[in-house]
Short mmCIF file of C-alpha atoms and ligand atoms in Angstrom, two decimals:
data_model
loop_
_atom_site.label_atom_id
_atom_site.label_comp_id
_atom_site.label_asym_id
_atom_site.label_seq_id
_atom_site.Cartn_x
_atom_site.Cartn_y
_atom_site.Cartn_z
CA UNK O 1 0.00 0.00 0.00
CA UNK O 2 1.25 3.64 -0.52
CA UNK O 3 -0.73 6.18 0.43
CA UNK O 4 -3.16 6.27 3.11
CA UNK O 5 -6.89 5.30 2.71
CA UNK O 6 -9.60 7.52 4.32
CA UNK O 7 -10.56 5.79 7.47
CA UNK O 8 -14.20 4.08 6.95
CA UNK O 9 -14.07 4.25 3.24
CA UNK O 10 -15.92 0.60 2.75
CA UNK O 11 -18.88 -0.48 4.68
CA UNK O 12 -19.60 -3.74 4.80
CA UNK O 13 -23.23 -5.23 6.95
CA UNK O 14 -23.83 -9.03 7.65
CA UNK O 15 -24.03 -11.89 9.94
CA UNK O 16 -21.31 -11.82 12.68
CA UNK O 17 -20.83 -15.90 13.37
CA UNK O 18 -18.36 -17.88 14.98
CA UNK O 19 -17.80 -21.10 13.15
CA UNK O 20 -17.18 -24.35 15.11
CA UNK O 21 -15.31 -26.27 12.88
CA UNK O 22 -14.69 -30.07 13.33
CA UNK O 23 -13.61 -33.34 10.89
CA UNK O 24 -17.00 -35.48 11.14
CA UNK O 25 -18.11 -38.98 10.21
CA UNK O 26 -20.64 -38.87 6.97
CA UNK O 27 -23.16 -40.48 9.10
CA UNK O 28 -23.23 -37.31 10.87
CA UNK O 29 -24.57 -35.22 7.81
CA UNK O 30 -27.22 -38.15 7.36
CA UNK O 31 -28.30 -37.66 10.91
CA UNK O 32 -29.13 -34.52 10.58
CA UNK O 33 -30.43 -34.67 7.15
CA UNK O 34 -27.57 -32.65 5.25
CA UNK O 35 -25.18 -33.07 2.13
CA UNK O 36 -21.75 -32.65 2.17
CA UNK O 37 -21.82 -29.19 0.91
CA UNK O 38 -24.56 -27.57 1.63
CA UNK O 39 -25.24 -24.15 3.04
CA UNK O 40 -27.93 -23.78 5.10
CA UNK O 41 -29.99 -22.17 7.71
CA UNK O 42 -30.63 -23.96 10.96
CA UNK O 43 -33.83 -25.30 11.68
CA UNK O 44 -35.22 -26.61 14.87
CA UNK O 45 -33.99 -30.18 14.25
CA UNK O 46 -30.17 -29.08 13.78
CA UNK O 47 -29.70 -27.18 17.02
CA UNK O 48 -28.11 -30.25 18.79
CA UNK O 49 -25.43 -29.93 16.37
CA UNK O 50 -23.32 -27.43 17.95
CA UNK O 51 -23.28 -28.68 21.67
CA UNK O 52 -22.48 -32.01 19.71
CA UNK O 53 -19.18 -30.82 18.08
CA UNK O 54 -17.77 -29.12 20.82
CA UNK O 55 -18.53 -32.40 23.04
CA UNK O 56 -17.60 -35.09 21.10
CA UNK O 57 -15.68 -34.22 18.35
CA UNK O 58 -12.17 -31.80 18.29
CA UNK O 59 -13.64 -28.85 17.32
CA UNK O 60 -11.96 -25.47 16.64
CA UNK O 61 -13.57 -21.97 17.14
CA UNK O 62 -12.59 -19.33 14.04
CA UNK O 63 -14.14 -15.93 13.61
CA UNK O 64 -16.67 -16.34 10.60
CA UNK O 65 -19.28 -14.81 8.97
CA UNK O 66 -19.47 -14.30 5.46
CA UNK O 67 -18.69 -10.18 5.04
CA UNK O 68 -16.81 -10.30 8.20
CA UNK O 69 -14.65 -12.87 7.01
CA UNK O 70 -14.64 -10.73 3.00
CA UNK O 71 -13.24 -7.87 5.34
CA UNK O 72 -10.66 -9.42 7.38
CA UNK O 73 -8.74 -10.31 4.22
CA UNK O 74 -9.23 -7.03 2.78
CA UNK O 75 -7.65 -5.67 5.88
CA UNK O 76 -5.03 -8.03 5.71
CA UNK O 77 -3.72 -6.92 2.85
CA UNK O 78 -4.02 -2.93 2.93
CA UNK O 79 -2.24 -3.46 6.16
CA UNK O 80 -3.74 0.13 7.62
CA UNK O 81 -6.22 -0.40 10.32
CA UNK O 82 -9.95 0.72 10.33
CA UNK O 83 -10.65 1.19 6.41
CA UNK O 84 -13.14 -1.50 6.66
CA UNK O 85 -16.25 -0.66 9.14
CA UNK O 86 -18.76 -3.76 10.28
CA UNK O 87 -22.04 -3.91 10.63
CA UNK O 88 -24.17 -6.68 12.49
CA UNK O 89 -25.66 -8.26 15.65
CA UNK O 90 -23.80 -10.15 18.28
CA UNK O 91 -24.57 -11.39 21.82
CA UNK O 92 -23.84 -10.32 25.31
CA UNK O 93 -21.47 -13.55 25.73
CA UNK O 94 -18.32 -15.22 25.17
CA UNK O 95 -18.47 -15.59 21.78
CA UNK O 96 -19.33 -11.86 20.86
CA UNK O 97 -15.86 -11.47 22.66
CA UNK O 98 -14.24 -13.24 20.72
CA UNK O 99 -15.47 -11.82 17.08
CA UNK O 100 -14.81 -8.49 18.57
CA UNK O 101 -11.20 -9.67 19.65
CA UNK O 102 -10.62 -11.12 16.04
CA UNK O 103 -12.25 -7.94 14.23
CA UNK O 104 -9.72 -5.53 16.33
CA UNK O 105 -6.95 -7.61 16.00
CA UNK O 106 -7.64 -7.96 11.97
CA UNK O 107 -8.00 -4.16 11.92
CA UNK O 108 -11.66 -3.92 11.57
CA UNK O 109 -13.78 -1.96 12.94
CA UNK O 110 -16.79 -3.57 13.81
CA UNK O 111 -20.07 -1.90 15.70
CA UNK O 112 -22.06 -4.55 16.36
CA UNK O 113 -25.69 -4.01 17.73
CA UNK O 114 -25.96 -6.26 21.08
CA UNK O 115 -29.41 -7.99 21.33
CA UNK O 116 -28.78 -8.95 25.24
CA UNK O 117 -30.90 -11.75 25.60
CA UNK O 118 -29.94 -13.43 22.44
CA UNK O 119 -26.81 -15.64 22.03
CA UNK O 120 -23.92 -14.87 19.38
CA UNK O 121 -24.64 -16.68 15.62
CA UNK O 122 -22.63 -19.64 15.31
CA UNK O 123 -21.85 -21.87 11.91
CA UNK O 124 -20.98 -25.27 12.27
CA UNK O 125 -18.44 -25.57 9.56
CA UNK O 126 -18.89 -29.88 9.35
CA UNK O 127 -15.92 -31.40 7.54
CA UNK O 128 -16.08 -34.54 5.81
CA UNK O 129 -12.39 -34.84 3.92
CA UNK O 130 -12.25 -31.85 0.96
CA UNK O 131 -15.52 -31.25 1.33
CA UNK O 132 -17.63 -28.80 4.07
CA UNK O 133 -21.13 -28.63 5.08
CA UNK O 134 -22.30 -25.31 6.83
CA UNK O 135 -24.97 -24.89 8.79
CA UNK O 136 -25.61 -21.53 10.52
CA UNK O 137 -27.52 -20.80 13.63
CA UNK O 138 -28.04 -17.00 12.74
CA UNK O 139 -29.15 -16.18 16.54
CA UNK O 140 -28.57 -12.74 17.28
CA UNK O 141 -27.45 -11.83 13.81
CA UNK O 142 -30.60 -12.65 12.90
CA UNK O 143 -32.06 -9.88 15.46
CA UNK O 144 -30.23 -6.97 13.53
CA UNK O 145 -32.45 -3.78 13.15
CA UNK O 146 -32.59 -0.72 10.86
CA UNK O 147 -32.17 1.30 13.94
CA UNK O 148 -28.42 0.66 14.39
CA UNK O 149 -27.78 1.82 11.42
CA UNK O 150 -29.79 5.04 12.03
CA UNK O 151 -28.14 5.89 14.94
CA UNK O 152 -26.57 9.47 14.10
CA UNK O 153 -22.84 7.60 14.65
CA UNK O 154 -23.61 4.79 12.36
CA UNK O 155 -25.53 6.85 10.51
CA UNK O 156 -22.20 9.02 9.54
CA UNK O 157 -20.09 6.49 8.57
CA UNK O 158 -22.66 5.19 6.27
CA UNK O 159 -22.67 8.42 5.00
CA UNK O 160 -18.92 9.03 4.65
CA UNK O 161 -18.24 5.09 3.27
CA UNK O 162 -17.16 5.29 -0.13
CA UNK O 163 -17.99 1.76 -0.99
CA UNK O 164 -20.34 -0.64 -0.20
CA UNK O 165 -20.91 -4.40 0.40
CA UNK O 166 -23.67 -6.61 1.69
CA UNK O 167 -23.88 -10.01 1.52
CA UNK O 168 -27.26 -12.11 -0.25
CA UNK O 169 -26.96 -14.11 3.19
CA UNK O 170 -28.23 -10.62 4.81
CA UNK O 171 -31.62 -10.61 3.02
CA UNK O 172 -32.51 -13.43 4.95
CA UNK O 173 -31.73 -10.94 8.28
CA UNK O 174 -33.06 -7.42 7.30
CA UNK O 175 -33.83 -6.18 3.79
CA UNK O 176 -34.86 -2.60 4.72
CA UNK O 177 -31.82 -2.41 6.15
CA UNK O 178 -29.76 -3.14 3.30
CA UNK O 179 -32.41 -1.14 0.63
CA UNK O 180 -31.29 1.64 2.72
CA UNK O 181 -27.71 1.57 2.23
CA UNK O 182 -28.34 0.65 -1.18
CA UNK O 183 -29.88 3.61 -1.90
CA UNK O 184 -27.50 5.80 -0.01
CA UNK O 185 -25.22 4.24 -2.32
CA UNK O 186 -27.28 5.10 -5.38
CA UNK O 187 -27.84 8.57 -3.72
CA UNK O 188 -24.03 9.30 -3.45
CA UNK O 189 -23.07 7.72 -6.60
CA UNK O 190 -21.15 5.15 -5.01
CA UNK O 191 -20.34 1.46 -5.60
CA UNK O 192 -22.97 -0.69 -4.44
CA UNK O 193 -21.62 -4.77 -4.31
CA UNK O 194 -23.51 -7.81 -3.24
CA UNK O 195 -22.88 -11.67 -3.31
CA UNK O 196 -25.55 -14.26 -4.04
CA UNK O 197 -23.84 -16.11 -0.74
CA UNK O 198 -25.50 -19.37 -1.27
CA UNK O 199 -28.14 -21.18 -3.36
CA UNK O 200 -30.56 -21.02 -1.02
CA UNK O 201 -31.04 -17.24 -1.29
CA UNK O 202 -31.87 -17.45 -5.15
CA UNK O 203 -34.26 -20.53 -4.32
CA UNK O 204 -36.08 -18.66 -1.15
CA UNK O 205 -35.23 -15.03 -1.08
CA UNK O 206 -35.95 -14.07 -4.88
CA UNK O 207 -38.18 -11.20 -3.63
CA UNK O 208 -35.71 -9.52 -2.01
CA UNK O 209 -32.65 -10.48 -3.88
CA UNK O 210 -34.66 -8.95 -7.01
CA UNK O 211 -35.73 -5.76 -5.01
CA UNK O 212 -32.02 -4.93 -4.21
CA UNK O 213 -30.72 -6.33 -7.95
CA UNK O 214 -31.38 -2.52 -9.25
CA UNK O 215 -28.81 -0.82 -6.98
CA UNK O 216 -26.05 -3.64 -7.80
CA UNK O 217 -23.30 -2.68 -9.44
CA UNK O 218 -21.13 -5.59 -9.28
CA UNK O 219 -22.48 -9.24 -8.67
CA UNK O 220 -20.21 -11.89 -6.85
CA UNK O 221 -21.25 -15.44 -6.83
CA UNK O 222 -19.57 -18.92 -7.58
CA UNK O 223 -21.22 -21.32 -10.35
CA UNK O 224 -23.62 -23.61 -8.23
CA UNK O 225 -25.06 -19.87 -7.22
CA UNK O 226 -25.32 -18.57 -10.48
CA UNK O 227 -27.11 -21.60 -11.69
CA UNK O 228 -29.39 -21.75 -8.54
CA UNK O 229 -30.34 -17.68 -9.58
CA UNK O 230 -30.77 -18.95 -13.04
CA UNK O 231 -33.25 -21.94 -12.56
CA UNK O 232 -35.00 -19.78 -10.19
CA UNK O 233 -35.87 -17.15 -12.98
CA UNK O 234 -36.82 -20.07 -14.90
CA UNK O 235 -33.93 -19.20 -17.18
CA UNK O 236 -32.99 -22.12 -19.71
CA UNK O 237 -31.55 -25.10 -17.64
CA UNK O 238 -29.19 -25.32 -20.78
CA UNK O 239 -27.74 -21.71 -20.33
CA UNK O 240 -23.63 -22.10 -19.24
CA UNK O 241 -22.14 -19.70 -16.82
CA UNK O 242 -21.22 -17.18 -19.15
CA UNK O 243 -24.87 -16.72 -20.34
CA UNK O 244 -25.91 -16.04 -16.80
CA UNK O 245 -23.35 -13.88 -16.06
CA UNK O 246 -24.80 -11.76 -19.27
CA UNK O 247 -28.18 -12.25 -18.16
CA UNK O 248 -27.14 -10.85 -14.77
CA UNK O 249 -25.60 -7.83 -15.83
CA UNK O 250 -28.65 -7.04 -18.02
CA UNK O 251 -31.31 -7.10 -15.15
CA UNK O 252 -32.61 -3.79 -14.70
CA UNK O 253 -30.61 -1.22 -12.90
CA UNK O 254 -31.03 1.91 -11.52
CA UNK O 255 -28.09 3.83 -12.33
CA UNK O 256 -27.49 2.91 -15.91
CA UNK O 257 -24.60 4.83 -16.30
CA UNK O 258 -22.78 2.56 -14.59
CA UNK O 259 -23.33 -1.04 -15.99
CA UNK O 260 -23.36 -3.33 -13.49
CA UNK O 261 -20.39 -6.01 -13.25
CA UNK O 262 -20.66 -9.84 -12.66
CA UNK O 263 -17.46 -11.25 -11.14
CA UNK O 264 -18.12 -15.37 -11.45
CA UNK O 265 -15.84 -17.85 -9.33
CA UNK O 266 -15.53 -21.64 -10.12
CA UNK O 267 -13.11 -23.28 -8.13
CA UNK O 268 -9.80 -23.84 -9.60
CA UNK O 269 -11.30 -23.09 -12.82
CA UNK O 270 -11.09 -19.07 -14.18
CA UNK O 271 -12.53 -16.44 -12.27
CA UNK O 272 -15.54 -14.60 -15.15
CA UNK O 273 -15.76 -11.25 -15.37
CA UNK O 274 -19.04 -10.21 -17.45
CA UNK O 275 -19.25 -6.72 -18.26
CA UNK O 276 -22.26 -5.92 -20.97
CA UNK O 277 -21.83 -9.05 -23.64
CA UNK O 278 -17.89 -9.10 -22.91
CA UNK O 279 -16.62 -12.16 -20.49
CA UNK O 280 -13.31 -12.35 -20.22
CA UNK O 281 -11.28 -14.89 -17.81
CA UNK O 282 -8.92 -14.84 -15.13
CA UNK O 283 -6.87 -18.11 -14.64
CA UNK O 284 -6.42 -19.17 -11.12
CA UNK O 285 -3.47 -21.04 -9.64
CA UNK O 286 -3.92 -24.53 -9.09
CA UNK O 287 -2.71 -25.86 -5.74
CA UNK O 288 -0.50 -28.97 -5.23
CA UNK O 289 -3.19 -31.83 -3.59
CA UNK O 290 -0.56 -31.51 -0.20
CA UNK O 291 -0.77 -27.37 -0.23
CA UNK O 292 -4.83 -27.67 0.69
CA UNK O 293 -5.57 -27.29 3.95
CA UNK O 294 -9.58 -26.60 3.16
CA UNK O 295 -11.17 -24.49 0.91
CA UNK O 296 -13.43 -22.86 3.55
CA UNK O 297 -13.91 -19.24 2.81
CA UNK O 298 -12.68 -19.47 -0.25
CA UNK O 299 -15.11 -17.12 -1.92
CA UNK O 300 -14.90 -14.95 0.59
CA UNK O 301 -11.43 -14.68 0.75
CA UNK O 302 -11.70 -13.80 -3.09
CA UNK O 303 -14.43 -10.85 -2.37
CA UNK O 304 -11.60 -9.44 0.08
CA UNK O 305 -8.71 -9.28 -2.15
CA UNK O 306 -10.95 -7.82 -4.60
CA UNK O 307 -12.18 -4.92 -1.87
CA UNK O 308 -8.46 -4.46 -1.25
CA UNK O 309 -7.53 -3.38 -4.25
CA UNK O 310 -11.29 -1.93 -5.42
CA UNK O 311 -11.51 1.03 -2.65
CA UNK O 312 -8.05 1.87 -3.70
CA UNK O 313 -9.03 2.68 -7.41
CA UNK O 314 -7.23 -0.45 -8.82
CA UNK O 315 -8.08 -1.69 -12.42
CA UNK O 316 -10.97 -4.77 -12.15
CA UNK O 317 -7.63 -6.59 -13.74
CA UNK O 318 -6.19 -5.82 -10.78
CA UNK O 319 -8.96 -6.40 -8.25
CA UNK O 320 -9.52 -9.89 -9.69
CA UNK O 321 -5.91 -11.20 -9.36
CA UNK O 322 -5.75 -10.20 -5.53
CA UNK O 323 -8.77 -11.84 -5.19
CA UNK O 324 -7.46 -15.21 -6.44
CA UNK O 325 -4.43 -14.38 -4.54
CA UNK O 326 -6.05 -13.69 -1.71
CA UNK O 327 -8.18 -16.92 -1.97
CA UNK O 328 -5.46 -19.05 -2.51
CA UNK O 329 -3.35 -18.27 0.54
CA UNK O 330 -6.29 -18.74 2.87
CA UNK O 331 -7.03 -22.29 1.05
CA UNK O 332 -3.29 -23.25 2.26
CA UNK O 333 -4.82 -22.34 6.10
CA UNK O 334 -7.94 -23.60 8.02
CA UNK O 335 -10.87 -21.70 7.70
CA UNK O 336 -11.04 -18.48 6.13
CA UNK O 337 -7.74 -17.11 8.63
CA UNK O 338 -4.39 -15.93 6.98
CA UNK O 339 -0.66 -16.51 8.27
CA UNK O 340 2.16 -13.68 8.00
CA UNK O 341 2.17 -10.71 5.89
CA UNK O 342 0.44 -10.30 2.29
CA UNK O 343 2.81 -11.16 -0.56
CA UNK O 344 0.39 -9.57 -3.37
CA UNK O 345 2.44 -7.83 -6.35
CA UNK O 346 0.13 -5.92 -8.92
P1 AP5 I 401 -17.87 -21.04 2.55
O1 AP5 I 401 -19.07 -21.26 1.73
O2 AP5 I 401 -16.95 -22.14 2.83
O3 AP5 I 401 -17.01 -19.93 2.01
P2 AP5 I 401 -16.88 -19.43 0.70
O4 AP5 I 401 -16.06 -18.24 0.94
O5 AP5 I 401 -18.13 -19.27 -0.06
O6 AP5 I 401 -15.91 -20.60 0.10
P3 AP5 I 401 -16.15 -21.79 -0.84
O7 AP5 I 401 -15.09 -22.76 -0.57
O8 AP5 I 401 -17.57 -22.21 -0.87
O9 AP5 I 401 -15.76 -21.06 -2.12
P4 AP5 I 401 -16.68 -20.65 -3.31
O10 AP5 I 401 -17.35 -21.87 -3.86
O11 AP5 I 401 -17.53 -19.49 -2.96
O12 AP5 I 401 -15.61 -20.16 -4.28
P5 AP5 I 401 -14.81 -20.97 -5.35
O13 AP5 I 401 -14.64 -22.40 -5.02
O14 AP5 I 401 -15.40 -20.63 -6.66
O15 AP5 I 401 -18.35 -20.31 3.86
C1 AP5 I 401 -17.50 -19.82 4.81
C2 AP5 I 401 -18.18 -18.85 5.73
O16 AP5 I 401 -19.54 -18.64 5.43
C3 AP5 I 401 -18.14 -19.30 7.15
O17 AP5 I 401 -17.14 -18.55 7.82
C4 AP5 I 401 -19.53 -19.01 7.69
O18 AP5 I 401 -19.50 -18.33 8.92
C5 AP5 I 401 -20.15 -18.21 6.61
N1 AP5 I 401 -21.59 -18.39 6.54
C6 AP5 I 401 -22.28 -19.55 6.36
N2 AP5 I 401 -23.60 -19.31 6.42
C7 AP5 I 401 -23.76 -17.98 6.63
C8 AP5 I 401 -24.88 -17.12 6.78
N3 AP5 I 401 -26.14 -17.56 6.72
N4 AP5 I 401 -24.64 -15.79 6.97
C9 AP5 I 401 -23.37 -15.31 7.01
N5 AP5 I 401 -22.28 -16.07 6.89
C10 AP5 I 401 -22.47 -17.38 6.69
O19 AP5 I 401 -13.38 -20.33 -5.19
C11 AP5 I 401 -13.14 -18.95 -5.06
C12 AP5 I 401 -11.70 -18.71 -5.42
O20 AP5 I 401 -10.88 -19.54 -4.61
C13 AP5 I 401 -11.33 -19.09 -6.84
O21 AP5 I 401 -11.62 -18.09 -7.75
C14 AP5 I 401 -9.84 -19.33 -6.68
O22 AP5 I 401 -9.11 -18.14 -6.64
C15 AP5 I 401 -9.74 -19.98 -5.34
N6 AP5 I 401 -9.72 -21.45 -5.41
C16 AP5 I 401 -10.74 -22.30 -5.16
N7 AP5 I 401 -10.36 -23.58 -5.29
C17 AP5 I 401 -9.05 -23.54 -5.61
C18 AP5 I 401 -8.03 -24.53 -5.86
N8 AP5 I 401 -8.32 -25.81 -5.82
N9 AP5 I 401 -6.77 -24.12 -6.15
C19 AP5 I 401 -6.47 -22.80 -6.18
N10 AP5 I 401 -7.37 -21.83 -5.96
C20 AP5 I 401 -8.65 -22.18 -5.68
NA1 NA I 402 -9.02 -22.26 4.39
#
């Protein structure tokens, strides 16, 4: 980095959660119903899970959360605290501790709204080999309000953010909330980005995924998203990732000046970036089989070497190859953590 970054400049809002990560049998998924990688919400029938890894199996706590996790890494690699400010509901407990503790020590700054009687959001993170199975128990994140962000603090660094990001796990928390820094975004002329987070969203959040679609100017999402957003339009089932990405970027939009982006991810496969009818493709490094440790947070790791490099004016060129660098090095570590200093060359 070379020169400084006004403090605040991105905002990010999402689910604070604590993932308790831990190697499990496959019968374990089968008890409780799930695949091996799913995504999912909680339900009344999986809330044994947790008190089950931490019992009987050798679990390991790791600061999570989707956006948290996106800023973290983008934090990582500007290497100048407090850029990045965090939005979302915690507990009065332990755990809330702890995310705070990681946020500070990452560098950033998190205001989390406290819903006292509610505990933390946790994600069981349920590994079975390569793959991963999340479940999340959204708890307090779930109990996140417009009214945090209206407080006249919050309310100011909204307003003095430069850039924005929310992800599509969020619209299963509080869409007014994000509407309304979408259109403070729109207002301001700023950058408005979202992620379609999981397939789930497309399959049971359409309504608001499609009310906020207008104000998004660049799309991230991985291929079994993409298709999921595609079969839910009723798209062709034939249509390849490229043709979704176009179809994406051509939803209606409110600021048509600015064409919205889609920025695709598929694995070890190249990283799409759709802009109008143009796709063009960004190889990604393949790992050695014995450099893996797991590919948990992954995407998100890629959304936060992209940030890195977006609120500091870089080229999308740019952008996209710290976000595969980015990704890769937290691939070779568990979770979605890091391990020295950033090693990024433009
Ligand atoms: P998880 O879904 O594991 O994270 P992710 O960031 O989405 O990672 P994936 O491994 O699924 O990657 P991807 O498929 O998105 O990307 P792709 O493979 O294309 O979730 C982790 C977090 O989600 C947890 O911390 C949890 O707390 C949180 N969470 C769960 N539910 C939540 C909820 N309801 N609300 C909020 N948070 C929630 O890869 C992306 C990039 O990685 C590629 O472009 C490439 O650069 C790189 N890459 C991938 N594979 C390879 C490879 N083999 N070799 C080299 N590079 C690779
Ligand atoms: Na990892």
């Amino acid at each position: 980095m070379t020169s400084k970054l006004q403090e605040g400049i991105l905002v990010g809002c999402g689910n604070p959660l604590l993932d308790i990560s831990a190697p499990v049998p496959l019968k374990f998924l089968e008890d409780y119903g799930m695949n091996v990688d799913d995504a999912i919400l909680a339900e009344e029938r999986h809330m044994p899970i947790y008190r089950q890894l931490v019992e009987g199996y050798q679990a390991e706590y790791l600061a999570g959360g989707s956006v948290q996790n996106s800023l973290r890494i983008a934090q990582w690699i500007l290497r100048q605290p407090n850029v990045a400010v965090f939005f979302g509901c915690v507990g009065q407990d332990d755990y809330a501790d702890i995310l705070r503790e990681k946020a500070r020590a990452a560098g950033v700054d998190a205001h989390y709204q406290v819903s006292p009687d509610t505990p933390t959001g946790t994600c069981a993170v349920l590994i079975t080999g390569t793959h991963r199975s999340l479940c999340a128990n959204l708890a307090a994140a779930n109990k996140f309000t417009i009214d945090h962000l209206e407080q006249p603090a919050n309310k100011a660094l909204i307003d003095n953010a430069q850039y924005y990001y929310i992800s599509g796990f969020f619209l299963t928390v509080n869409p007014p909330s994000i509407m309304r820094v979408a259109a403070t975004a729109n207002a301001k002329q700023r950058p408005f980005l979202m992620n379609l987070s999981a397939p789930f969203i497309s399959q049971y959040f359409m309504e608001p995924l499609l009310a906020v679609m207008p104000y998004v100017d660049i799309i991230f999402g991985n291929e079994a998203e993409a298709h999921a957003f595609a079969t839910a339009q009723g798209w062709p089932a034939d249509l390849d990732l490229r043709e979704i990405g176009k179809r994406l970027v051509a939803l209606p939009k409110i600021n048509s000046e600015r064409p919205r982006i889609a920025i695709l991810t598929q694995g070890c496969d190249p990283v799409l970036l759709i802009q109008h009818d143009k796709v063009q493709e960004f190889p990604v490094t393949r790992l050695a089989v014995h450099e893996i440790v797991d590919t948990n947070g992954a995407g998100d790791a890629f959304v936060g070497g992209f940030l890195a490099q977006y609120v500091q004016g870089k080229s999308l060129d740019v952008c996209i190859r710290c976000g595969n660098y980015a990704a890769g090095h937290i691939i070779k570590n568990p979770g979605c953590t890091y391990s020295g200093e950033p090693e990024f060359n433009e």
